[in-house]
Each structure stands twice: as structure tokens, then as C-alpha cells.
Coordinates of C-alpha atoms in Angstrom, one line a residue:
A1 CA 0.0 -8.4 -7.6
C2 CA -0.4 -4.7 -7.0
Y3 CA 2.3 -3.3 -9.1
Y4 CA 2.1 -2.3 -12.8
A5 CA 2.3 -5.2 -15.1
E6 CA 5.2 -3.5 -16.9
A7 CA 7.3 -3.2 -13.7
K8 CA 9.9 -6.0 -13.7
E9 CA 12.0 -4.4 -10.9
L10 CA 11.1 -2.2 -8.0
H11 CA 12.9 0.7 -9.7
D12 CA 10.6 0.3 -12.7
C13 CA 7.6 0.5 -10.4
V14 CA 8.9 3.7 -8.7
E15 CA 9.5 5.3 -12.2
L16 CA 5.9 4.3 -13.3
L17 CA 4.5 5.8 -10.1
K18 CA 6.4 9.0 -10.9
N19 CA 5.6 9.0 -14.6
P20 CA 2.4 6.9 -15.2
P21 CA 1.4 6.2 -18.8
A22 CA -0.8 9.0 -20.1
A23 CA -3.9 7.2 -21.2
R24 CA -4.0 4.2 -18.8
T25 CA -7.4 2.6 -18.6
H26 CA -6.3 -0.8 -17.3
F27 CA -4.1 -1.3 -14.2
G28 CA -3.4 -5.0 -14.8
P29 CA -4.4 -7.1 -11.8
D30 CA -5.8 -4.0 -10.1
S31 CA -8.6 -3.8 -12.6
A32 CA -10.5 -6.2 -10.3
L33 CA -10.7 -3.3 -7.9
K34 CA -13.1 -1.6 -10.2
S35 CA -15.6 -4.4 -9.9
G36 CA -17.5 -3.2 -6.9
E37 CA -17.4 -1.3 -3.6
G38 CA -18.1 -4.4 -1.5
N39 CA -15.0 -6.1 -2.8
H40 CA -12.5 -4.1 -0.8
I41 CA -12.5 -6.4 2.2
S42 CA -12.2 -9.5 0.1
L43 CA -9.3 -7.9 -1.9
V44 CA -7.3 -6.7 1.1
T45 CA -7.8 -9.9 3.1
K46 CA -6.4 -11.9 0.1
G47 CA -3.6 -9.4 -0.1
S48 CA -1.5 -7.6 -2.7
F49 CA 2.0 -6.3 -3.2
L50 CA 2.7 -2.7 -2.0
G51 CA 5.8 -0.7 -1.6
K52 CA 7.0 -0.2 1.9
Y53 CA 9.6 2.4 3.0
T54 CA 12.1 1.3 5.6
L55 CA 13.6 3.2 8.5
E56 CA 10.6 5.3 9.4
G57 CA 10.3 6.5 5.8
K58 CA 13.9 7.5 5.4
G59 CA 15.1 4.2 3.8
P60 CA 14.5 2.7 0.4
L61 CA 11.2 1.4 -1.0
H62 CA 10.8 -2.4 -0.8
R63 CA 8.2 -4.5 -2.4
R64 CA 6.2 -6.6 0.2
F65 CA 3.1 -8.6 0.1
F66 CA 0.4 -7.2 2.5
W67 CA -2.9 -8.5 3.7
L68 CA -5.4 -7.7 6.5
N69 CA -6.6 -10.1 9.2
T70 CA -10.0 -8.6 9.9
S71 CA -10.8 -10.9 12.8
K72 CA -7.6 -9.9 14.7
G73 CA -7.6 -6.3 13.4
T74 CA -4.0 -6.6 12.1
I75 CA -2.1 -5.8 9.0
C76 CA 0.4 -8.5 8.0
W77 CA 3.3 -8.6 5.5
S78 CA 6.0 -10.8 4.1
K79 CA 8.6 -10.6 1.4
E80 CA 6.7 -13.0 -0.9
K81 CA 3.1 -14.0 -1.5
D82 CA 3.7 -17.3 0.2
K83 CA 3.4 -15.5 3.6
K84 CA 6.5 -17.2 5.1
D85 CA 8.2 -15.3 7.9
A86 CA 5.2 -12.9 8.1
K87 CA 5.2 -9.9 10.4
S88 CA 2.1 -8.3 11.7
G89 CA 0.9 -5.4 13.8
E90 CA -2.4 -4.3 15.3
V91 CA -4.0 -1.5 13.2
L92 CA -4.2 1.6 15.5
D93 CA -4.6 4.4 13.0
L94 CA -4.5 5.3 9.4
I95 CA -3.1 8.4 7.5
K96 CA -4.7 8.3 4.1
S97 CA -1.9 10.2 2.3
A98 CA 1.8 10.6 2.3
S99 CA 3.2 11.1 5.8
A100 CA 5.4 14.1 6.7
A101 CA 8.4 11.7 6.7
I102 CA 7.6 10.6 3.1
K103 CA 6.9 14.2 1.9
S104 CA 10.2 15.3 3.3
R105 CA 12.2 12.7 1.3
A106 CA 14.5 14.1 -1.4
D107 CA 13.0 11.6 -3.9
F108 CA 9.4 12.6 -3.2
D109 CA 8.2 14.7 -6.2
H110 CA 5.4 17.1 -5.1
N111 CA 4.8 18.1 -8.7
V112 CA 3.8 14.6 -10.0
Q113 CA 0.1 14.5 -10.4
H114 CA -1.6 12.1 -7.9
S115 CA 1.7 11.1 -6.3
S116 CA 0.5 11.5 -2.8
Y117 CA -2.8 9.6 -3.6
F118 CA -0.9 6.4 -3.8
H119 CA 0.7 6.8 -0.3
F120 CA -0.7 5.9 3.1
T121 CA 0.6 5.2 6.5
V122 CA -0.6 2.5 9.0
L123 CA 0.2 3.0 12.6
T124 CA 0.8 -0.1 14.8
P125 CA 1.9 -0.3 18.4
S126 CA 5.6 -0.8 17.5
R127 CA 6.0 1.0 14.2
S128 CA 4.5 3.1 11.4
L129 CA 4.2 1.5 8.0
D130 CA 4.7 4.0 5.1
L131 CA 3.2 2.3 2.1
V132 CA 2.7 2.9 -1.6
A133 CA -0.1 1.4 -3.7
S134 CA 0.3 1.2 -7.5
S135 CA -3.0 2.9 -8.4
V136 CA -5.7 5.1 -7.0
E137 CA -8.0 2.1 -7.0
S138 CA -5.6 0.0 -5.0
H139 CA -5.1 2.8 -2.6
A140 CA -8.9 3.2 -2.2
A141 CA -9.3 -0.5 -1.5
W142 CA -6.6 -0.5 1.2
V143 CA -7.9 2.7 2.8
R144 CA -11.5 1.3 2.9
G145 CA -10.3 -2.0 4.3
L146 CA -8.3 -0.3 7.0
Q147 CA -11.1 2.0 7.9
T148 CA -13.4 -1.0 8.2
I149 CA -11.0 -2.6 10.7
L150 CA -10.8 0.7 12.7
A151 CA -14.6 1.0 12.7
Q152 CA -15.0 -2.6 13.9
K153 CA -12.5 -1.9 16.7
A154 CA -14.3 1.3 17.7
A155 CA -17.7 -0.5 17.8
T156 CA -16.3 -3.2 20.2
S157 CA -14.6 -0.7 22.5

């Protein structure tokens, strides 16, 4: 799971993102992300929970399970880790930080240290996915994984 271990509800996770514990040295399950650069593909193909804004960034934040299918160049997501009723979209582009839609939200706090470092947007043919990772490490793994997919697509074009 990608969210802080202390977060029992999505609201708790949002609050922890806004006000992270001061001297955090362990990010629960995300600590595996620190184990090596080459692990980003393995980690994002297995998947993790991320926050996903609805309605083009104007709606509430929902917890969803995301993973990458590197052979198809797609990002996939479902409500639970069981991957039932999964949705997917071809990865067309990546915005590595909070999109304009997210930054314009009334609940986006520009003053919270590192707040935009957790956000990223994935563009697919039918929609943009405004996503939130629970840590800088998780964000970095997802960005590297998505960049790998984009580089593979560029090399075969």
C-alpha cells in the first residue's frame, strides 16, 4: 500500500500529506522504494495505492490501486488491490508535479512544504489522471516508471 501506515481513512491520508510527521525516517510500505534505483519498474508494475482526484481535478480525492502494464504502455487502476473492474489508459504524457487544475483547488495548500512533490498527472487518450503519492520516494518511483514507458514508446515510434 502506498499510504501512510497511520492513515485509516482517506481523510487521514490527506491530513498526513498536508501535515507530515516532522522526523519521519520510515514511510511504512514505501520504505522498499529506497532499496534501489532499478526497482522502480518492479514496484510500479506490481502496483500501489495512490490518491486520484475526480472530475478533472475538481472532485474529491479517492484512494485507488494503480499499476503499470509496461508491455502495453498503459496505466491501470481499480478500487481495490484485487484489480476487479479495472480501468486503463494508454500513457501519452506525464506532468511530474501538480497540474494547474490541482493547484487551483481551494483545498490545495501552496505553503505546505513538498505538497506539490507528491502530485503528478498522467495523460491518456480519454482523460487526465491527477494523482497523489504518499511520499517523495513513491512519487519518484511512479515518475521513473512512467518515463520508462514513454521512452519505450518513443524508441519504437
